[in-house]
CSV table of C-alpha atoms in Angstrom, one decimal:
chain,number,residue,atom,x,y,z
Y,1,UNK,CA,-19.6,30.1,-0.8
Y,2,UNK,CA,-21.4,31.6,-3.8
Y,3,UNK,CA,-20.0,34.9,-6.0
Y,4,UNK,CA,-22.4,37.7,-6.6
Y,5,UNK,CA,-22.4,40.8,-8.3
Y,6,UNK,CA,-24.2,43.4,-6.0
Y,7,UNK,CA,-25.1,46.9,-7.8
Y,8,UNK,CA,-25.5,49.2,-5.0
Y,9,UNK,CA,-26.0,53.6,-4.6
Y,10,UNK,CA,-23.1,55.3,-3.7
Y,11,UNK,CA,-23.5,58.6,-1.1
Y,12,UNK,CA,-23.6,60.6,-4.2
Y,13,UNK,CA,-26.3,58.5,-6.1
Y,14,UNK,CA,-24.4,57.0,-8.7
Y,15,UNK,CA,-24.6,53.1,-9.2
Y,16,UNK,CA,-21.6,50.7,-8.2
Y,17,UNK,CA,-21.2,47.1,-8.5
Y,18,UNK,CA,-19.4,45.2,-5.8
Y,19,UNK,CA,-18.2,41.6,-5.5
Y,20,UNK,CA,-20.3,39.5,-2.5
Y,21,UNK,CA,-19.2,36.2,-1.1
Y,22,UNK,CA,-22.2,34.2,1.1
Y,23,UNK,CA,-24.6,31.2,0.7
Y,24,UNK,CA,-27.4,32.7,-1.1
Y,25,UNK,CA,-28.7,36.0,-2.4
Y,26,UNK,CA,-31.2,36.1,0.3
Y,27,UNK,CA,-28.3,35.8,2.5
Y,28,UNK,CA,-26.7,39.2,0.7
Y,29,UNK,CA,-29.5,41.2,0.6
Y,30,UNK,CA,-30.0,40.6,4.8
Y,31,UNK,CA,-27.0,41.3,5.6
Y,32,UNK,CA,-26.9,44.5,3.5
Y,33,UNK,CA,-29.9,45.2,4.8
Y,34,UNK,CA,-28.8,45.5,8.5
Y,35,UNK,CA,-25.6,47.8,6.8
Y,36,UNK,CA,-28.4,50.0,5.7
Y,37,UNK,CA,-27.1,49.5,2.4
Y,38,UNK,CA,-29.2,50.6,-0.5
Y,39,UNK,CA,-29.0,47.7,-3.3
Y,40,UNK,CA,-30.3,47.6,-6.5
Y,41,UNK,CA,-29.9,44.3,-7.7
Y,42,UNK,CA,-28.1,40.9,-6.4
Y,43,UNK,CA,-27.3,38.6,-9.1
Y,44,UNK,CA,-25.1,35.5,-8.8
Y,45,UNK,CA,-21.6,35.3,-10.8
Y,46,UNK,CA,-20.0,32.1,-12.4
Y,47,UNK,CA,-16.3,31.9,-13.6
Y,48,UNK,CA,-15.8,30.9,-17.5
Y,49,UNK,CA,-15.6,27.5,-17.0
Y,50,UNK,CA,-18.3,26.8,-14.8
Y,51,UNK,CA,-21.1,24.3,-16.3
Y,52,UNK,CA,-23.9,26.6,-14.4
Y,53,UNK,CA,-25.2,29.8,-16.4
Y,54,UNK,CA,-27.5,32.3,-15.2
Y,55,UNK,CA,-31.5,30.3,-14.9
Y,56,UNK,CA,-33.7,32.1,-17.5
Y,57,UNK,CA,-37.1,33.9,-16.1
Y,58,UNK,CA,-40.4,32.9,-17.3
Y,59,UNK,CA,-41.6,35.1,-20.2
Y,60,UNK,CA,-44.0,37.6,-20.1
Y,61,UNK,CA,-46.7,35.6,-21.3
Y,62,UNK,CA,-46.2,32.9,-19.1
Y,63,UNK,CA,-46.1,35.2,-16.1
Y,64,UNK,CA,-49.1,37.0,-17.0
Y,65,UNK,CA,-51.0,33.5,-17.4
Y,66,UNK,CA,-49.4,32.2,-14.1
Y,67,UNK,CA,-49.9,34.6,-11.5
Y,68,UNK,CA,-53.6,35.7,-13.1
Y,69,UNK,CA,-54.8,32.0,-12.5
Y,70,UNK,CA,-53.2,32.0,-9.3
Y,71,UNK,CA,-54.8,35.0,-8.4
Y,72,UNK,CA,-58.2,33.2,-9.4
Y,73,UNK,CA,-57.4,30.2,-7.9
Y,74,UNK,CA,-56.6,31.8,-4.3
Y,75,UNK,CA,-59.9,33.9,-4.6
Y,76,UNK,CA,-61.7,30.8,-4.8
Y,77,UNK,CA,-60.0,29.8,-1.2
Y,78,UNK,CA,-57.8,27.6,-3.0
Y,79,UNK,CA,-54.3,27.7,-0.9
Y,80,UNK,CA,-51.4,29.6,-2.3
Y,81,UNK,CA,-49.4,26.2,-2.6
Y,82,UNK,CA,-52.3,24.3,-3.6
Y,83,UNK,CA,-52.5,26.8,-6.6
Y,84,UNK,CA,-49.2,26.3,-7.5
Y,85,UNK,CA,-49.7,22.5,-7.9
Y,86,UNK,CA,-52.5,22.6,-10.0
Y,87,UNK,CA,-50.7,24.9,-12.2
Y,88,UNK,CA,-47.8,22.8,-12.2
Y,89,UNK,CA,-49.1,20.8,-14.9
Y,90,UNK,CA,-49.1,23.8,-17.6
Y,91,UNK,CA,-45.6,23.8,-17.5
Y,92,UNK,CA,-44.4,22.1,-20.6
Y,93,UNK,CA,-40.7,23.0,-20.3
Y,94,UNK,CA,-39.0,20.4,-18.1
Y,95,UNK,CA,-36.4,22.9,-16.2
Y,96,UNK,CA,-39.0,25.3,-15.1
Y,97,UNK,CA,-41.1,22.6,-14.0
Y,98,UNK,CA,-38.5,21.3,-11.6
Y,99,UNK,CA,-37.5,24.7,-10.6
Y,100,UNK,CA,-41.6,25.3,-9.6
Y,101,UNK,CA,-41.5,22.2,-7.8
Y,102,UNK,CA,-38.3,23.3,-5.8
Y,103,UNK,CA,-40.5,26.5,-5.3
Y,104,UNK,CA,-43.3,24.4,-3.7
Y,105,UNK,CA,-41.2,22.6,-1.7
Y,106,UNK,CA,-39.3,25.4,0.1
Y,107,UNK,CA,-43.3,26.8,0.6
Y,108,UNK,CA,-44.0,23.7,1.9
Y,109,UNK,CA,-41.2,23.8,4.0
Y,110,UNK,CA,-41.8,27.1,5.9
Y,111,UNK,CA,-40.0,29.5,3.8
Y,112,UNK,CA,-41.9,32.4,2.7
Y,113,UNK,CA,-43.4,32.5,-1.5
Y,114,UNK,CA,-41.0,35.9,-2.0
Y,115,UNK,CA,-38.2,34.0,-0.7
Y,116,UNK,CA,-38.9,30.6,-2.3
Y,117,UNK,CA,-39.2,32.4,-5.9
Y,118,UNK,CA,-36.1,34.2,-5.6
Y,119,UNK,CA,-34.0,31.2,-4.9
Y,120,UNK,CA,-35.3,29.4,-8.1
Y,121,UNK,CA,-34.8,32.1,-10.5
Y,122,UNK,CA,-37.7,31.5,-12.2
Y,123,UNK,CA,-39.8,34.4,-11.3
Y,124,UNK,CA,-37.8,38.0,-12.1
Y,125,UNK,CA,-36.8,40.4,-8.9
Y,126,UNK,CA,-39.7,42.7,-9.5
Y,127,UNK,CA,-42.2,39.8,-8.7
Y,128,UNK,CA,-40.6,38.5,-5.8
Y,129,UNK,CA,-40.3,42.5,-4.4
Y,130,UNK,CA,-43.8,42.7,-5.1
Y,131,UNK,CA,-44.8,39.5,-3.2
Y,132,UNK,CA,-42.8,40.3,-0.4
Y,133,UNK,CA,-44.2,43.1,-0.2
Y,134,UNK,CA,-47.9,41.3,-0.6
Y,135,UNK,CA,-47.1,39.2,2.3
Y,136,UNK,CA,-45.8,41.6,4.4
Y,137,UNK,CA,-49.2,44.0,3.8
Y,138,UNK,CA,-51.0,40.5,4.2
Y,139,UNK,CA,-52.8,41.6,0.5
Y,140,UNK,CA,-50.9,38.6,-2.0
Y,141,UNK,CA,-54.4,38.3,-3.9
Y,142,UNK,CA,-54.6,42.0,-4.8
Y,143,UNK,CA,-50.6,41.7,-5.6
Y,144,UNK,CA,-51.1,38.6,-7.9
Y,145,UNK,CA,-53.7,40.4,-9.8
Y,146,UNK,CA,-51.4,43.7,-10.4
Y,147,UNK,CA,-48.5,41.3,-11.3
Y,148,UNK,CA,-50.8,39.7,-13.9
Y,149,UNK,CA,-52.2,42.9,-15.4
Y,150,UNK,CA,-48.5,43.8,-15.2
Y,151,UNK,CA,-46.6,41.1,-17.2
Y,152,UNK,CA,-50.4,41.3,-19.7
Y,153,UNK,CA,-49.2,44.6,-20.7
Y,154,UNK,CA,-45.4,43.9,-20.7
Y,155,UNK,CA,-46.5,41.6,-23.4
Y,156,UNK,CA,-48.5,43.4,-25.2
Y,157,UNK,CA,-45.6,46.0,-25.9
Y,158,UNK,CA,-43.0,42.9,-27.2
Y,159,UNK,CA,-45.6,42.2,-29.4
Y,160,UNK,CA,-45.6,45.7,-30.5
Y,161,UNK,CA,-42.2,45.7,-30.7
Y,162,UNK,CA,-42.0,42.2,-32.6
Y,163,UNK,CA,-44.6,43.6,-34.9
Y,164,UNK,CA,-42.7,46.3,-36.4
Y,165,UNK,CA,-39.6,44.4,-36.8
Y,166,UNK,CA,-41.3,40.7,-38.5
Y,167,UNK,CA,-42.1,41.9,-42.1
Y,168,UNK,CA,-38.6,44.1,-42.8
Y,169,UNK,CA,-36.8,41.3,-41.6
Y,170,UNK,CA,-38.7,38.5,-43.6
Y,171,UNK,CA,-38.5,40.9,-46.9
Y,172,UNK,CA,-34.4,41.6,-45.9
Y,173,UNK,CA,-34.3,37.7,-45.8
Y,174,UNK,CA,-36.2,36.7,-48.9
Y,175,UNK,CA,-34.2,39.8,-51.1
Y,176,UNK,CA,-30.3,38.5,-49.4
Y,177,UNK,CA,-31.5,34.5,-50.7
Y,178,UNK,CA,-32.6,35.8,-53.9
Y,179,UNK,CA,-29.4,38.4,-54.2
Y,180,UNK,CA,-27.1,35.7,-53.0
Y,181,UNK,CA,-28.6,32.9,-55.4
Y,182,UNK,CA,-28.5,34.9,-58.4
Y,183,UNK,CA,-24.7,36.3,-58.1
Y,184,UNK,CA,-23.4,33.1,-57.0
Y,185,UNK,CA,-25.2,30.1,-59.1
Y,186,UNK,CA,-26.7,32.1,-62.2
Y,187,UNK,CA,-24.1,34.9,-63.0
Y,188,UNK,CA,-21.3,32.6,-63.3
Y,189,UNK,CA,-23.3,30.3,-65.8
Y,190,UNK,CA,-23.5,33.2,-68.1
Y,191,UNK,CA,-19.9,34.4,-67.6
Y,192,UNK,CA,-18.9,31.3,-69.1
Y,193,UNK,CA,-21.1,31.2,-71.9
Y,194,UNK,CA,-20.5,35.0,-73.1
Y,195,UNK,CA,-16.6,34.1,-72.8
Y,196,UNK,CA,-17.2,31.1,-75.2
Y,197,UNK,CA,-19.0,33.3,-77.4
Y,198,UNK,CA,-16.3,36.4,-77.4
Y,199,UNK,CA,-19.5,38.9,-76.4
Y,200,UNK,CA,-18.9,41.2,-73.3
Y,201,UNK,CA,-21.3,41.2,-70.7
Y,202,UNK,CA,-22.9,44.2,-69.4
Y,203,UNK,CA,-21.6,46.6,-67.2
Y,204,UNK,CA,-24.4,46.3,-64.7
Y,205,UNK,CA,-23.5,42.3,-64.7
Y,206,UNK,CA,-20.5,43.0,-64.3
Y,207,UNK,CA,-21.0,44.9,-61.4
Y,208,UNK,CA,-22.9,42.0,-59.7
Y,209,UNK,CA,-20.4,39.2,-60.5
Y,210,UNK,CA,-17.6,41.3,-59.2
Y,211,UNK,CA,-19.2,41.4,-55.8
Y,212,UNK,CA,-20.0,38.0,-55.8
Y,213,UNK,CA,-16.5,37.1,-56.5
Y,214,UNK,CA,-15.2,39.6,-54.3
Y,215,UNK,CA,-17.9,37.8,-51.8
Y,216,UNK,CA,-16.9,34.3,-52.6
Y,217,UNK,CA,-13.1,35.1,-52.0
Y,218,UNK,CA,-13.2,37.6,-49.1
Y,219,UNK,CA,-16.7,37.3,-47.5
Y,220,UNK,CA,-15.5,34.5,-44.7
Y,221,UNK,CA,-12.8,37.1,-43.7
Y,222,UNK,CA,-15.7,40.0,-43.9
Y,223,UNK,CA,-17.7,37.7,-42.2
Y,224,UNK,CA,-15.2,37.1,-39.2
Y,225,UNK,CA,-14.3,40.7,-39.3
Y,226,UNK,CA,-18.2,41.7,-38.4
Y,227,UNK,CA,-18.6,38.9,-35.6
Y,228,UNK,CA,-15.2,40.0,-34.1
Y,229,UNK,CA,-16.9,43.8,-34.1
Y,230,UNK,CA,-20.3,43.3,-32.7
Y,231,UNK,CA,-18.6,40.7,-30.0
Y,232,UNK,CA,-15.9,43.3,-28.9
Y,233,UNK,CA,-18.6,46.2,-28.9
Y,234,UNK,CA,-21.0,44.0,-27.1
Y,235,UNK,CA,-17.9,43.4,-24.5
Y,236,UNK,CA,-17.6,47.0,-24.3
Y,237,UNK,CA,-20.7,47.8,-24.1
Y,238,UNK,CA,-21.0,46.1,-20.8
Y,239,UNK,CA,-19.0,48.0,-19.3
Y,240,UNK,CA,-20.6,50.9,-17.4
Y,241,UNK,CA,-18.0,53.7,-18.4
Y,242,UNK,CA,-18.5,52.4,-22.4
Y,243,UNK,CA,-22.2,51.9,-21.6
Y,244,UNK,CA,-22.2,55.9,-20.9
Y,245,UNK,CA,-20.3,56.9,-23.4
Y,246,UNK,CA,-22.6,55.2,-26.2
Y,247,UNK,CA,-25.5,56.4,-24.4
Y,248,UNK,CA,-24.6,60.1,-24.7
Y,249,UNK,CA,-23.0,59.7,-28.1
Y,250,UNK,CA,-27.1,57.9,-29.1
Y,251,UNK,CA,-28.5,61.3,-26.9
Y,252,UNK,CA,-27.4,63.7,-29.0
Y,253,UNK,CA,-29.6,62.9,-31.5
Y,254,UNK,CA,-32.9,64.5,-30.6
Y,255,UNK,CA,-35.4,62.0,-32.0
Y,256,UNK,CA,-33.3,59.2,-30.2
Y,257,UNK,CA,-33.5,60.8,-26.7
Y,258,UNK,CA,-36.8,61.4,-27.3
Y,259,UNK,CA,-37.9,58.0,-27.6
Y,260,UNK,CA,-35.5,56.8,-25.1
Y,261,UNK,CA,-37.1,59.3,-22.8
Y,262,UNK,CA,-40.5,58.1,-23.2
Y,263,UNK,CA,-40.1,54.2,-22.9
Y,264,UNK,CA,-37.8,55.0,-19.8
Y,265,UNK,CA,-40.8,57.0,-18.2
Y,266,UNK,CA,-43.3,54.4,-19.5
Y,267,UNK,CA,-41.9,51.7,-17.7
Y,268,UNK,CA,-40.4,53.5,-14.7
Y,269,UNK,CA,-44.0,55.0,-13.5
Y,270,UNK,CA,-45.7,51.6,-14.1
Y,271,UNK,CA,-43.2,49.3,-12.5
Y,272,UNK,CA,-43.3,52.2,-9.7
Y,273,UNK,CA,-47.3,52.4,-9.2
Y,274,UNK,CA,-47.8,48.7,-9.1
Y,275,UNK,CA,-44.7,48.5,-6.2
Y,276,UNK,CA,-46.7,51.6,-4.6
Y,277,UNK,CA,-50.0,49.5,-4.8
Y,278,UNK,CA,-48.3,46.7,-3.2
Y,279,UNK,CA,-47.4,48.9,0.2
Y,280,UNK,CA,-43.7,49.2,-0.8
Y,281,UNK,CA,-41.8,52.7,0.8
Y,282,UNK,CA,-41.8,55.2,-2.1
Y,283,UNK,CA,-37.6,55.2,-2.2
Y,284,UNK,CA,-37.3,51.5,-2.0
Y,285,UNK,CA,-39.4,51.1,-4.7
Y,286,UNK,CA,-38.0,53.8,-6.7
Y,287,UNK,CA,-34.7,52.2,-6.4
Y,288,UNK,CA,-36.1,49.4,-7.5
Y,289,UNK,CA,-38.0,50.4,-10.3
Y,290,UNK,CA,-34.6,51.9,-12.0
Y,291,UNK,CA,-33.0,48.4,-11.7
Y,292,UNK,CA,-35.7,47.8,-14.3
Y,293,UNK,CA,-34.7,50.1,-16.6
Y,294,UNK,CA,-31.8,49.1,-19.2
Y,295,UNK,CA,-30.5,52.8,-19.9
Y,296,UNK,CA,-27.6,54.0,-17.1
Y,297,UNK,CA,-28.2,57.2,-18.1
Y,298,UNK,CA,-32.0,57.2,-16.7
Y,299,UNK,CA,-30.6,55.1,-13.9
Y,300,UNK,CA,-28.6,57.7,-12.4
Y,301,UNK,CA,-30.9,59.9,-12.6
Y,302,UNK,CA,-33.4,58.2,-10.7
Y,303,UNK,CA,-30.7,57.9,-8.3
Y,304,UNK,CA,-29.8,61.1,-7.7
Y,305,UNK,CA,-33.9,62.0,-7.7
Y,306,UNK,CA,-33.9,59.5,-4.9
Y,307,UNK,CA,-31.2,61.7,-3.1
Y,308,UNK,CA,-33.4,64.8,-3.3
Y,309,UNK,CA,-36.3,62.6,-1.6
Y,310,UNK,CA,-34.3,61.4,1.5
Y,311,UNK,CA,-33.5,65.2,2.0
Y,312,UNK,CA,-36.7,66.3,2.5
Y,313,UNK,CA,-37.5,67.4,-1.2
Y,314,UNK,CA,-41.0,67.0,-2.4
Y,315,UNK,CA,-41.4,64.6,-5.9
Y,316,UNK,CA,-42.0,66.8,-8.4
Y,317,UNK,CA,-39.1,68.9,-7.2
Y,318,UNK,CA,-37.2,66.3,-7.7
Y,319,UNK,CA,-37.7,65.4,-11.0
Y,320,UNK,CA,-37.1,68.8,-12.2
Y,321,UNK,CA,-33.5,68.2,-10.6
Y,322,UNK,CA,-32.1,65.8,-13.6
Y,323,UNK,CA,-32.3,66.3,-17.1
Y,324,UNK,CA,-34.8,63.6,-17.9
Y,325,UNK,CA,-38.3,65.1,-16.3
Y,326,UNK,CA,-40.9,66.5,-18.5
Y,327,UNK,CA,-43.2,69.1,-18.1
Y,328,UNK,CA,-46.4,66.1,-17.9
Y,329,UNK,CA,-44.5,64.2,-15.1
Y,330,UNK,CA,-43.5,67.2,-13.1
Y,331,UNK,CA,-47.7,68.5,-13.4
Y,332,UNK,CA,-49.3,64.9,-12.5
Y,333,UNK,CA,-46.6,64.3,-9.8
Y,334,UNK,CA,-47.9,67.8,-7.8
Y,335,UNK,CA,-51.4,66.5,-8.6
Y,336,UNK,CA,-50.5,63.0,-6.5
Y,337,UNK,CA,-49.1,65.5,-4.1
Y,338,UNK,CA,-52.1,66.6,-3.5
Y,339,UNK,CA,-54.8,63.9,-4.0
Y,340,UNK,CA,-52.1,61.4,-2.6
Y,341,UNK,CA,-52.7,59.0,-5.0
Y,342,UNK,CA,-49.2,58.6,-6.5
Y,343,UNK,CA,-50.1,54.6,-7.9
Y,344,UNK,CA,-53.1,56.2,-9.5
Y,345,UNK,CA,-50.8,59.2,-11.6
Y,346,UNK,CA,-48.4,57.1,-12.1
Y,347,UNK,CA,-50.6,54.6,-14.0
Y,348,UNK,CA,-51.8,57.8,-15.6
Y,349,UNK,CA,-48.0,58.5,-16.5
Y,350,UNK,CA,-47.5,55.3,-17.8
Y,351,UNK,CA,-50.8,54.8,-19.9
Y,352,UNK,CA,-50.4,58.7,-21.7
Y,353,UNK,CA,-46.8,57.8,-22.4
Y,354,UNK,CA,-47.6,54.0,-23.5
Y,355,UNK,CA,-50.4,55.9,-25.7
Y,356,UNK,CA,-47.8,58.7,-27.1
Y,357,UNK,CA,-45.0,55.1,-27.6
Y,358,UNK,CA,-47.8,53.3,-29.8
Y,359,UNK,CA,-48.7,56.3,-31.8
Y,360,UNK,CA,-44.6,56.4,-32.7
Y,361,UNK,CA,-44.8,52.8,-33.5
Y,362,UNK,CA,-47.5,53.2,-35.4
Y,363,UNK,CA,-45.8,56.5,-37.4
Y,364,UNK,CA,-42.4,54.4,-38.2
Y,365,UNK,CA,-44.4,51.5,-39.7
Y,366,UNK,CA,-46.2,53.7,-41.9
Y,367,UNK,CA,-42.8,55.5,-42.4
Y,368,UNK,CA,-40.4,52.5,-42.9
Y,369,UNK,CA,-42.6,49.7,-44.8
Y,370,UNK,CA,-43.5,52.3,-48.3
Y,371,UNK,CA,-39.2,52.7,-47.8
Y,372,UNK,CA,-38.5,48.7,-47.5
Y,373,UNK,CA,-40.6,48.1,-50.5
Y,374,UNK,CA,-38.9,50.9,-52.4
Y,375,UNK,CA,-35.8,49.6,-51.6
Y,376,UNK,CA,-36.7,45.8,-52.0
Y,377,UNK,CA,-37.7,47.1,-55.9
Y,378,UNK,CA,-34.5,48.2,-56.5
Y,379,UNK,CA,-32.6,45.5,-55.6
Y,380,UNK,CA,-35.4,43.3,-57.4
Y,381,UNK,CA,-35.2,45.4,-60.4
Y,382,UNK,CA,-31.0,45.6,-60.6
Y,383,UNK,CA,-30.9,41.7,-59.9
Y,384,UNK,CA,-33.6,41.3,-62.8
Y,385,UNK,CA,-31.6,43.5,-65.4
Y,386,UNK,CA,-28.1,41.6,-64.3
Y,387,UNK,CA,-29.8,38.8,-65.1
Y,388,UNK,CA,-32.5,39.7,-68.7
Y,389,UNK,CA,-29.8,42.3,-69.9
Y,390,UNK,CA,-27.6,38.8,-71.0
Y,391,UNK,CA,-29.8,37.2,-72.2
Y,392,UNK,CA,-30.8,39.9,-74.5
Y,393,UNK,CA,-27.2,40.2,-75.6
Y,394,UNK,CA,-26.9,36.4,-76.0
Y,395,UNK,CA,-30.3,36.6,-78.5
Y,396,UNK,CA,-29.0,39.5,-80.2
Y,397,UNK,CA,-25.5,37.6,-81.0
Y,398,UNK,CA,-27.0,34.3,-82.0
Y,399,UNK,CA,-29.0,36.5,-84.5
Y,400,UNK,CA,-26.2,38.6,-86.2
């Protein structure tokens, strides 16, 4: 028997994790299912010493790529399975290719494509929930196509992301090598000459030889005390009570929360209009589309909206229940009460709320890179003095 970690909703809406025993997750989420339990997310737990880790999905790029040509593929008339073969060859990496071929052969064998790409762990829950759904609608072409489109623009924004964060971090690099090589290899070179000539050195070198000898003698123990930090905060941090604290400690800062807010909407309404799309009931895929989101906060939230549904309340009603709706959500969500057309707001959500996400992007790289350089100069310029102040001294003593 297998251990799994089951995050379920609690009468009250908030989020609890339970410890499962039974053969398979499939096996968990059935037998939930008949409990008319309401579960999030069913993930498989191994002790500390077990050789097995948790299977890695495909990226985002690779899923986009996969199930677009599959969706082409199967338009063609080419079988679902059939796809999957031909497709099979694109797979460079050697795991995922024998997880794929697993995949095919449980198809092959009678087991549904939902089911057969949750037991690999190659394909994240959101794609399997979607094909399920997809075969249970009898539309999987239309649903390979959305997941596509999907995981297209779920790249798209890491490569945003990656974007902003590339150049500070090669200029941080490049100005730590040329800090580090300077204080430790051409500093001490002039120490000892000045001290065989009886001249000072200059207070600014000074300064930078004192920290790298302060660096030389105490940076492993610095060093150990910062891993021992961020791997005890990370510990913590997975914790849900710690998790919650650090999220309301990061919330009361406006800007923070602000930005929070509108990834968390972003990805919410456009993980929730594609599961819409795809046929799924409105609070399943709700409940589903919070899994999604990383921030507990949020999380509960949707919970608790969820709540308001099962009692009869109307969407945007809902919302305005929690602390996290927004005047724009709460307006287009009594629009798809109306139209009833809630996949086409909430793509409208998500793309006015992806916009208002790249504009910010766009405003912090103006913002940070004129800082970075600014700050990149005067590092630059105090390593330069430590190092031509010297030499000036040494020229003007060899003169007198």
């Amino acid at each position: 028997m297998k251990r799994f970690s089951v995050h379920m909703t609690d009468v009250d809406g908030r989020e609890r994790e339970y410890i499962l025993f039974a053969p398979s997750a499939s096996a968990v989420r059935e037998k939930l299912k008949r409990e008319k339990k309401q579960v999030l997310s069913v993930q498989e737990k191994y002790g500390p010493f077990s050789r097995r880790r948790k299977e890695k999905n495909m990226t985002a790029e690779r899923l986009s790529f996969f199930f677009n040509q599959t969706a082409l593929l199967a338009a063609t008339g080419i079988s679902f399975v059939e796809a999957w073969k031909l497709l099979l060859s694109d797979v460079r990496n050697k795991k995922d290719a024998m997880r794929l071929k697993t995949c095919i052969a449980a198809m092959e064998s009678g087991k549904s494509a939902a089911a057969s790409m949750e037991e690999t762990g190659l394909f994240p829950p959101l794609a399997c929930n979607i094909m399920r759904a997809g075969e249970r609608s009898g539309h999987v072409e239309e649903m390979l196509c959305l997941l596509g489109e999907y995981y297209k623009a779920a790249q798209e924004q890491q490569a945003r992301i990656r974007g902003i964060f590339i150049y500070p971090a090669f200029l941080f690099i490049c100005i730590a090598l040329l800090f580090f090589g300077a204080v430790f290899f051409i500093l001490p070179v002039f120490a000892e000459l000045f001290s065989e000539m009886g001249t000072p050195l200059p207070k600014g070198t000074r300064i930078l030889l004192a920290t790298g000898n302060f660096l030389r003698d105490y940076g492993a123990f610095v060093f150990s005390a910062l891993v021992a930090a961020g791997i005890s905060i990370y510990s913590a941090l997975r914790r849900r009570r710690y998790r919650e604290i650090g999220e309301n400690l990061l919330f009361r800062a406006a800007w923070i929360r602000h930005v929070c807010l509108l990834w968390s909407w972003q990805r919410f309404s456009l993980i929730l209009s594609v599961q819409m799309a795809g046929g799924i009931p409105i609070l399943d895929a709700i409940q589903d589309a919070a899994a999604v989101i990383p921030l507990l906060t949020f999380r509960g939230h949707v919970h608790r909206m969820a709540r308001c549904l099962e009692n009869g309340m109307s969407f945007s009603d809902a919302v305005k229940t929690g602390r996290f709706g927004t005047s724009y959500v709460e307006t287009m969500l009594k629009v798809g009460e109306t139209t009833g057309d809630y996949d086409k707001v909430l793509r409208t959500i998500s793309a006015y709320y992806g916009w208002r996400l790249q504009q910010l992007m766009s405003l912090i790289r103006k913002v940070t890179e004129p800082l970075i350089l600014v700050f990149v100069g005067l590092v630059t310029g105090a390593l330069v003095l430590g190092l031509l102040l010297p030499l000036l001294d040494m020229v003007t003593a060899v003169g007198e």
